[in-house]
XYZ file of C-alpha atoms in Angstrom:
475
model
C 0.000 0.000 0.000
C 2.452 2.689 1.107
C 6.133 2.884 1.881
C 5.324 2.756 5.582
C 2.398 0.388 6.128
C 1.550 -0.777 9.618
C 5.228 -1.471 10.336
C 5.318 0.951 13.246
C 2.782 -1.131 15.163
C 4.246 -3.724 17.523
C 3.282 -7.376 17.326
C 1.260 -6.897 20.516
C -1.258 -4.080 20.940
C -1.363 -2.792 24.525
C -3.900 -0.154 25.514
C -3.851 2.555 28.176
C -6.875 2.100 30.467
C -8.725 5.151 31.736
C -7.098 5.183 35.175
C -3.624 5.292 33.658
C -4.348 8.157 31.294
C -2.844 11.523 32.260
C -3.647 14.970 30.940
C -0.846 15.925 28.568
C -0.030 12.316 27.709
C 0.771 11.907 24.003
C 1.287 9.238 21.354
C 2.201 9.410 17.691
C 2.405 7.332 14.528
C 3.801 7.962 11.046
C 2.484 7.180 7.577
C 3.693 8.003 4.064
C 1.003 8.563 1.449
C 1.319 6.376 -1.645
C -0.730 6.372 -4.836
C -2.243 3.049 -3.850
C -3.488 4.574 -0.592
C -5.566 7.052 -2.578
C -6.880 4.357 -4.923
C -7.704 1.995 -2.055
C -9.539 4.684 -0.087
C -11.548 5.607 -3.190
C -12.393 1.950 -3.863
C -13.533 1.328 -0.287
C -15.421 4.596 0.231
C -16.740 5.073 -3.294
C -15.414 8.652 -3.265
C -14.182 9.005 -6.853
C -13.761 12.775 -6.774
C -11.404 13.449 -9.728
C -9.349 15.800 -7.552
C -7.966 12.615 -5.983
C -7.877 10.299 -8.985
C -7.531 12.254 -12.241
C -4.120 13.968 -12.575
C -5.216 16.081 -15.556
C -8.286 17.390 -13.759
C -6.389 17.807 -10.481
C -3.934 20.150 -12.223
C -6.809 22.544 -12.918
C -7.815 22.824 -9.251
C -6.468 25.256 -6.688
C -4.111 22.522 -5.449
C -2.487 21.960 -8.891
C -2.136 18.212 -8.500
C -3.605 15.062 -6.991
C -4.241 15.209 -3.240
C -5.397 12.676 -0.669
C -8.995 12.480 0.481
C -9.384 14.592 3.605
C -11.025 11.702 5.425
C -7.974 9.537 4.808
C -6.272 11.768 7.373
C -9.223 11.289 9.708
C -8.770 7.524 9.339
C -5.156 7.904 10.495
C -6.398 9.605 13.666
C -8.845 6.753 14.217
C -5.980 4.305 13.765
C -3.881 6.064 16.412
C -6.717 6.165 18.934
C -7.721 2.569 18.302
C -4.255 1.041 18.450
C -2.127 3.275 20.663
C -3.852 5.919 22.795
C -6.054 4.878 24.470
C -5.848 1.773 22.234
C -7.991 -1.379 22.004
C -11.344 -0.976 23.739
C -11.691 2.709 22.858
C -15.186 3.846 21.814
C -15.365 6.870 19.524
C -18.019 9.435 20.502
C -17.158 12.344 18.261
C -14.465 14.096 16.279
C -14.014 17.652 15.061
C -11.738 18.238 12.096
C -10.111 21.171 10.315
C -8.487 20.509 6.953
C -5.690 23.040 6.713
C -3.315 21.886 3.961
C -3.424 19.314 1.158
C -1.597 16.010 1.488
C 0.243 14.849 -1.634
C 1.727 11.547 -2.741
C 5.060 11.060 -0.989
C 4.196 13.208 2.046
C 5.155 11.604 5.358
C 2.670 12.462 8.086
C 3.151 12.514 11.836
C -0.155 11.782 13.542
C -0.247 12.854 17.201
C -2.861 12.693 19.941
C -2.648 14.470 23.319
C -5.006 13.962 26.274
C -6.800 17.252 27.043
C -9.290 16.279 29.739
C -10.894 13.379 31.594
C -14.455 12.871 32.889
C -14.258 10.231 35.621
C -17.909 9.243 35.999
C -18.249 8.189 32.335
C -14.579 7.490 31.483
C -14.827 10.141 28.793
C -11.620 11.575 27.424
C -10.946 14.446 25.048
C -7.793 14.392 22.939
C -6.209 17.038 20.756
C -5.397 15.411 17.407
C -2.861 16.917 14.998
C -1.386 15.740 11.693
C 1.768 17.432 10.383
C 3.707 16.764 7.210
C 7.451 16.229 6.827
C 8.085 19.984 6.963
C 6.259 20.300 10.268
C 3.312 22.128 8.697
C -0.070 21.376 10.257
C -2.338 19.738 7.684
C -5.247 18.587 9.856
C -6.331 19.027 13.460
C -9.338 18.484 15.665
C -10.597 17.198 18.997
C -11.687 13.627 19.579
C -14.122 12.565 22.277
C -13.897 8.918 23.314
C -14.799 6.473 26.069
C -11.528 4.994 27.252
C -11.228 1.288 28.087
C -11.718 0.337 31.733
C -9.172 -2.476 31.873
C -5.776 -3.148 30.414
C -5.783 -5.252 27.262
C -2.855 -6.888 25.513
C -3.728 -8.511 22.216
C -1.708 -9.854 19.299
C -1.784 -7.507 16.360
C -4.240 -8.578 13.688
C -2.435 -9.088 10.412
C -4.400 -7.750 7.489
C -4.848 -9.676 4.232
C -2.661 -8.664 1.324
C -4.460 -6.019 -0.700
C -3.978 -6.010 -4.476
C -5.316 -2.994 -6.334
C -6.204 -4.015 -9.856
C -7.756 -1.468 -12.174
C -8.786 -3.624 -15.110
C -10.162 -0.582 -16.958
C -6.792 1.176 -16.674
C -4.946 -1.929 -17.896
C -7.397 -2.221 -20.815
C -6.858 1.445 -21.664
C -3.087 0.973 -21.496
C -3.255 -1.828 -24.056
C -5.494 0.210 -26.362
C -3.057 3.122 -26.036
C -0.502 1.066 -28.004
C -2.935 1.161 -30.935
C -3.691 4.868 -30.622
C -2.867 6.693 -33.838
C -2.531 3.498 -35.884
C -4.700 3.311 -38.987
C -7.360 0.597 -38.744
C -6.776 -2.343 -41.075
C -9.212 -4.460 -43.022
C -9.903 -7.593 -41.023
C -11.687 -10.731 -42.165
C -13.857 -11.829 -39.244
C -14.288 -15.538 -39.809
C -17.783 -16.914 -39.139
C -18.981 -14.494 -36.404
C -22.178 -16.478 -35.930
C -22.928 -15.917 -32.272
C -23.772 -12.717 -30.465
C -20.467 -12.301 -28.652
C -18.318 -12.928 -31.740
C -20.321 -10.458 -33.810
C -20.407 -7.842 -31.060
C -16.655 -8.186 -30.517
C -15.952 -7.440 -34.179
C -18.349 -4.502 -34.327
C -17.083 -3.074 -31.041
C -13.473 -3.306 -32.259
C -14.550 -1.457 -35.394
C -16.274 1.210 -33.292
C -12.978 1.708 -31.460
C -11.235 2.385 -34.765
C -9.116 -0.784 -34.579
C -10.374 -2.733 -37.595
C -12.432 -2.348 -40.729
C -14.448 -5.557 -40.455
C -15.317 -7.855 -43.320
C -17.775 -10.407 -41.966
C -17.307 -13.752 -43.717
C -20.285 -15.973 -42.845
C -23.569 -17.419 -44.113
C -25.632 -14.294 -44.827
C -28.947 -15.562 -43.451
C -27.387 -16.820 -40.247
C -25.397 -13.616 -39.805
C -28.541 -11.512 -40.210
C -30.367 -13.640 -37.644
C -27.543 -13.256 -35.107
C -27.444 -9.490 -35.662
C -31.198 -9.209 -35.184
C -31.112 -11.360 -32.048
C -28.469 -9.188 -30.370
C -29.825 -5.894 -31.655
C -26.801 -4.971 -33.769
C -27.120 -3.228 -37.124
C -25.009 -4.350 -40.061
C -25.639 -1.228 -42.152
C -22.432 -0.180 -43.880
C -20.541 -3.292 -42.761
C -19.036 -5.363 -45.574
C -20.172 -8.988 -45.580
C -19.161 -12.004 -47.644
C -21.750 -14.777 -47.990
C -20.441 -18.349 -47.689
C -22.096 -21.694 -47.099
C -20.607 -22.725 -43.752
C -17.732 -22.218 -41.311
C -15.131 -24.170 -43.302
C -15.969 -22.149 -46.382
C -15.678 -18.983 -44.285
C -12.172 -19.955 -43.202
C -11.100 -20.776 -46.757
C -12.557 -17.559 -48.189
C -11.018 -15.389 -45.465
C -7.588 -16.931 -46.065
C -7.936 -16.423 -49.811
C -8.754 -12.759 -49.198
C -5.677 -12.465 -46.985
C -3.514 -14.134 -49.627
C -4.792 -11.664 -52.219
C -4.001 -8.716 -49.967
C -7.666 -7.799 -49.547
C -7.420 -7.973 -45.748
C -4.473 -7.439 -43.391
C -5.825 -9.266 -40.343
C -7.824 -12.357 -39.509
C -10.124 -12.615 -36.509
C -11.598 -15.850 -35.200
C -15.348 -15.753 -34.903
C -17.377 -18.657 -33.543
C -15.694 -21.461 -35.484
C -13.155 -23.819 -33.844
C -9.549 -22.652 -33.975
C -8.380 -25.867 -35.664
C -10.755 -25.215 -38.539
C -9.359 -21.737 -39.065
C -5.719 -22.787 -38.795
C -6.198 -25.673 -41.245
C -7.276 -23.113 -43.809
C -4.281 -20.916 -42.951
C -1.888 -23.855 -43.362
C -3.466 -24.759 -46.698
C -2.932 -21.234 -48.081
C 0.580 -21.009 -49.485
C 0.707 -17.212 -49.407
C 0.081 -17.198 -45.638
C 2.893 -19.625 -44.852
C 6.157 -17.907 -43.906
C 8.352 -20.818 -42.886
C 7.985 -19.679 -39.286
C 6.288 -21.752 -36.622
C 2.720 -20.750 -35.826
C 2.442 -20.040 -32.120
C -0.069 -18.530 -29.745
C 0.654 -15.669 -27.352
C -1.498 -14.633 -24.407
C -1.423 -11.029 -23.219
C -2.339 -11.219 -19.522
C -3.002 -8.426 -17.054
C -3.103 -9.792 -13.521
C -3.535 -8.184 -10.083
C -0.318 -9.759 -8.792
C 1.853 -7.983 -11.388
C 2.180 -4.291 -12.073
C 2.907 -5.023 -15.739
C 1.338 -7.148 -18.481
C 2.706 -10.648 -19.001
C 3.095 -12.399 -22.340
C 2.664 -16.177 -22.080
C 3.478 -18.629 -24.871
C 2.595 -21.215 -26.062
C -0.587 -22.328 -24.336
C -2.770 -23.219 -27.321
C -0.992 -24.604 -30.405
C 2.278 -26.468 -29.882
C 1.616 -29.496 -27.716
C 5.160 -30.744 -27.041
C 7.578 -28.272 -28.621
C 11.159 -29.383 -29.125
C 14.171 -27.142 -28.699
C 13.909 -25.611 -32.188
C 10.182 -25.059 -31.708
C 10.776 -23.330 -28.372
C 13.335 -21.059 -29.982
C 10.755 -20.158 -32.641
C 8.080 -19.564 -29.994
C 10.491 -17.263 -28.173
C 11.301 -15.300 -31.337
C 7.605 -14.851 -32.122
C 6.920 -13.623 -28.600
C 9.864 -11.222 -28.596
C 8.522 -9.719 -31.820
C 5.174 -8.971 -30.144
C 6.947 -7.565 -27.093
C 8.893 -5.186 -29.335
C 5.658 -4.159 -31.054
C 4.279 -3.276 -27.606
C 7.246 -1.041 -26.888
C 9.391 -3.401 -24.791
C 12.854 -2.696 -26.176
C 14.579 -5.493 -24.258
C 11.931 -7.641 -22.595
C 12.848 -9.942 -19.723
C 12.021 -13.496 -20.723
C 11.714 -16.398 -18.294
C 11.793 -19.983 -19.528
C 9.580 -21.829 -17.071
C 10.161 -25.224 -15.501
C 9.245 -27.074 -12.315
C 12.468 -26.007 -10.612
C 15.183 -23.404 -10.938
C 18.123 -25.797 -11.266
C 19.141 -27.697 -14.376
C 18.603 -31.417 -13.878
C 18.612 -34.389 -16.286
C 15.380 -35.577 -14.658
C 13.478 -32.653 -16.204
C 14.003 -32.183 -19.928
C 12.432 -28.728 -19.689
C 15.321 -27.528 -17.527
C 17.880 -28.755 -20.063
C 15.982 -27.028 -22.882
C 15.891 -23.821 -20.822
C 19.636 -23.895 -20.307
C 20.227 -24.565 -24.017
C 17.944 -21.674 -25.026
C 19.840 -19.333 -22.718
C 23.094 -20.447 -24.325
C 21.567 -19.783 -27.747
C 20.730 -16.242 -26.622
C 24.245 -15.813 -25.272
C 25.556 -16.699 -28.735
C 23.107 -14.336 -30.487
C 21.016 -17.145 -31.971
C 18.086 -15.564 -30.154
C 18.149 -11.779 -30.001
C 16.113 -8.890 -28.685
C 15.470 -10.010 -25.100
C 17.154 -10.936 -21.831
C 16.687 -14.674 -21.250
C 16.925 -16.676 -18.049
C 15.902 -20.195 -17.160
C 14.982 -22.590 -15.912
C 12.786 -20.573 -13.545
C 9.699 -21.517 -11.616
C 6.717 -19.214 -11.957
C 7.376 -17.715 -8.519
C 11.030 -17.104 -9.306
C 10.065 -15.531 -12.616
C 7.542 -12.950 -11.408
C 7.943 -12.594 -7.621
C 10.986 -10.511 -6.562
C 10.881 -11.937 -3.020
C 11.049 -15.515 -4.326
C 13.919 -14.642 -6.666
C 15.862 -13.058 -3.800
C 15.114 -15.960 -1.491
C 16.532 -18.409 -4.014
C 19.558 -16.228 -4.727
C 18.720 -15.850 -8.407
C 20.407 -13.059 -10.353
C 18.490 -10.176 -11.836
C 17.378 -8.641 -14.124
C 15.026 -11.411 -15.332
C 14.298 -13.346 -12.136
C 11.418 -11.763 -10.250
C 10.752 -9.252 -13.036
C 9.858 -11.275 -16.132
C 7.759 -9.722 -18.893
C 7.525 -12.933 -20.937
C 6.809 -16.458 -19.707
C 7.665 -19.398 -21.959
C 5.849 -22.564 -20.942
C 7.585 -25.944 -21.283
C 4.606 -27.347 -23.213
C 1.063 -26.481 -24.235
C -0.589 -28.342 -21.363
C 1.310 -26.517 -18.636
C 0.905 -23.205 -20.467
C -2.830 -23.690 -20.780
C -3.173 -24.578 -17.105
C -1.074 -21.579 -16.091
C -3.216 -19.206 -18.163
C -6.361 -20.721 -16.671
C -5.026 -20.416 -13.139
C -4.066 -16.779 -13.644
C -7.504 -15.990 -15.034
C -9.661 -18.067 -12.670
C -7.686 -17.836 -9.422
C -5.753 -14.584 -9.781
C -8.336 -12.533 -11.677
C -6.204 -11.967 -14.769
C -7.673 -10.398 -17.906
C -6.385 -12.035 -21.065
C -6.481 -11.835 -24.824
C -4.397 -13.545 -27.460
C -3.330 -13.987 -31.024
C -1.582 -16.409 -33.333
C 1.603 -15.235 -34.961
C 4.018 -16.801 -37.417
C 1.680 -16.528 -40.419
C 1.927 -13.754 -42.993
C -0.627 -11.731 -41.013
C -1.662 -11.750 -37.342
C -4.709 -13.760 -36.295
C -6.771 -12.424 -33.390
C -8.119 -15.270 -31.282
C -11.383 -15.303 -29.381
C -12.370 -18.020 -26.942
C -16.051 -18.706 -26.502
C -15.944 -17.389 -22.930
C -14.192 -14.132 -23.871
C -16.130 -11.010 -23.050
C -16.377 -7.734 -24.934
C -13.134 -6.210 -23.692
C -11.067 -9.348 -24.362
C -12.227 -9.383 -27.981
C -11.485 -5.691 -28.451
C -8.095 -6.199 -26.818
C -7.269 -9.097 -29.168
C -8.052 -6.863 -32.137
C -5.803 -4.134 -30.709
C -2.998 -6.630 -30.179
C -3.278 -7.864 -33.780
C -3.349 -4.306 -35.131
C -0.226 -3.310 -33.196
C 1.669 -6.374 -34.406
C 0.550 -5.903 -38.015
C 1.764 -2.316 -38.109
C 5.042 -3.339 -36.453
C 5.606 -6.069 -39.041
C 4.827 -3.651 -41.861
C 7.340 -1.202 -40.444
C 9.957 -3.916 -40.181
C 9.409 -4.936 -43.808
C 9.734 -1.323 -44.928
C 12.936 -0.971 -42.917
C 14.403 -4.109 -44.466
C 13.448 -3.095 -48.001
């Protein structure tokens, strides 16, 4: 949460009962305001005043920047009274407050309470409460009225659950920002014959990411559009007999240069990729591989995971190709030298696990420039790859361990399970594409929602423009 969470509280909380309180007695605590403190307070309270959350708007206010909620300071006073003076057993009766100066991210606050008076018959106590920043300036003050505890209490400190702040909308916006300013490309949407597939294509078009060409049986497409209340006016459609014909026609259009992207609709992936493989102009000699783009609450950065869909048991050459494909997407997303972790069940190389030997060989290939454009390390467990504490605990060298941007799974089965675990158990938001063909292919799983489908289109658009730029550079 902040640089100084509840670290200044002892393991045991000991109160000061009423009879031991003395007028003039004081206690203090310190807290540094972090950005997550503001976000967490807004999430819990529902106070989404843009003065606290929107930097652009906050610059236009009298404070010229983001400031903390005033009541966050009041919560710090409550914390002091409830944990230190008088401590556990205290009952709040009232609190006056004056908000005197703004509190900004990075400010370190000293919260102090001083006993002003006591009322013996009711155990009532008044305390002067002050909060000062690191310069000594008073930012908040007031008087608290409480009922002090009658007896001494010594209790173990309650350890709070780990709080992860995950703004999925902000992560979604960050991915779309990579596509900002890029011209939309014509995209053959292959057999979008259910409501979600059709809506995903139309929503991506509305975002300016694609110019959709809907390749599907016309009557069925019209029925789906009517059922989900979507208009097809002005949208190009290509009538075909069935899903296999849709895949073949879409690939032929791509081969002829009529479209620059493919997007999976409601047909099975195998059916689409069979048509891709059968179209000579779409084959590049590169391995087709799948890449997940995952935003997860446990990481402050997106993760690219490959391959969790296509290559069941990749050999060493296949893994090298998967890595090269994934590095290309990372570069398209602005990662100049991504940190790539080759995953295995343990961090040490052992003959018992072929995946660890492959990982070591791939790292040697990178060392000899056979794989370029990323920092490679492996074998690494998932924890060692993305958790800095685990990497330090195991004595693994940086910069990859604990900070990976790319995760390379040892095989499709483990990659698929890892993606599922991150999505189902860790709340990750994912989208994906297939690369290695002449044009990117945006993938959509049946369970994908609106944002995942838009995100897949954005990912494909970014990669397509990157590949076009690379071809222009080479030529």
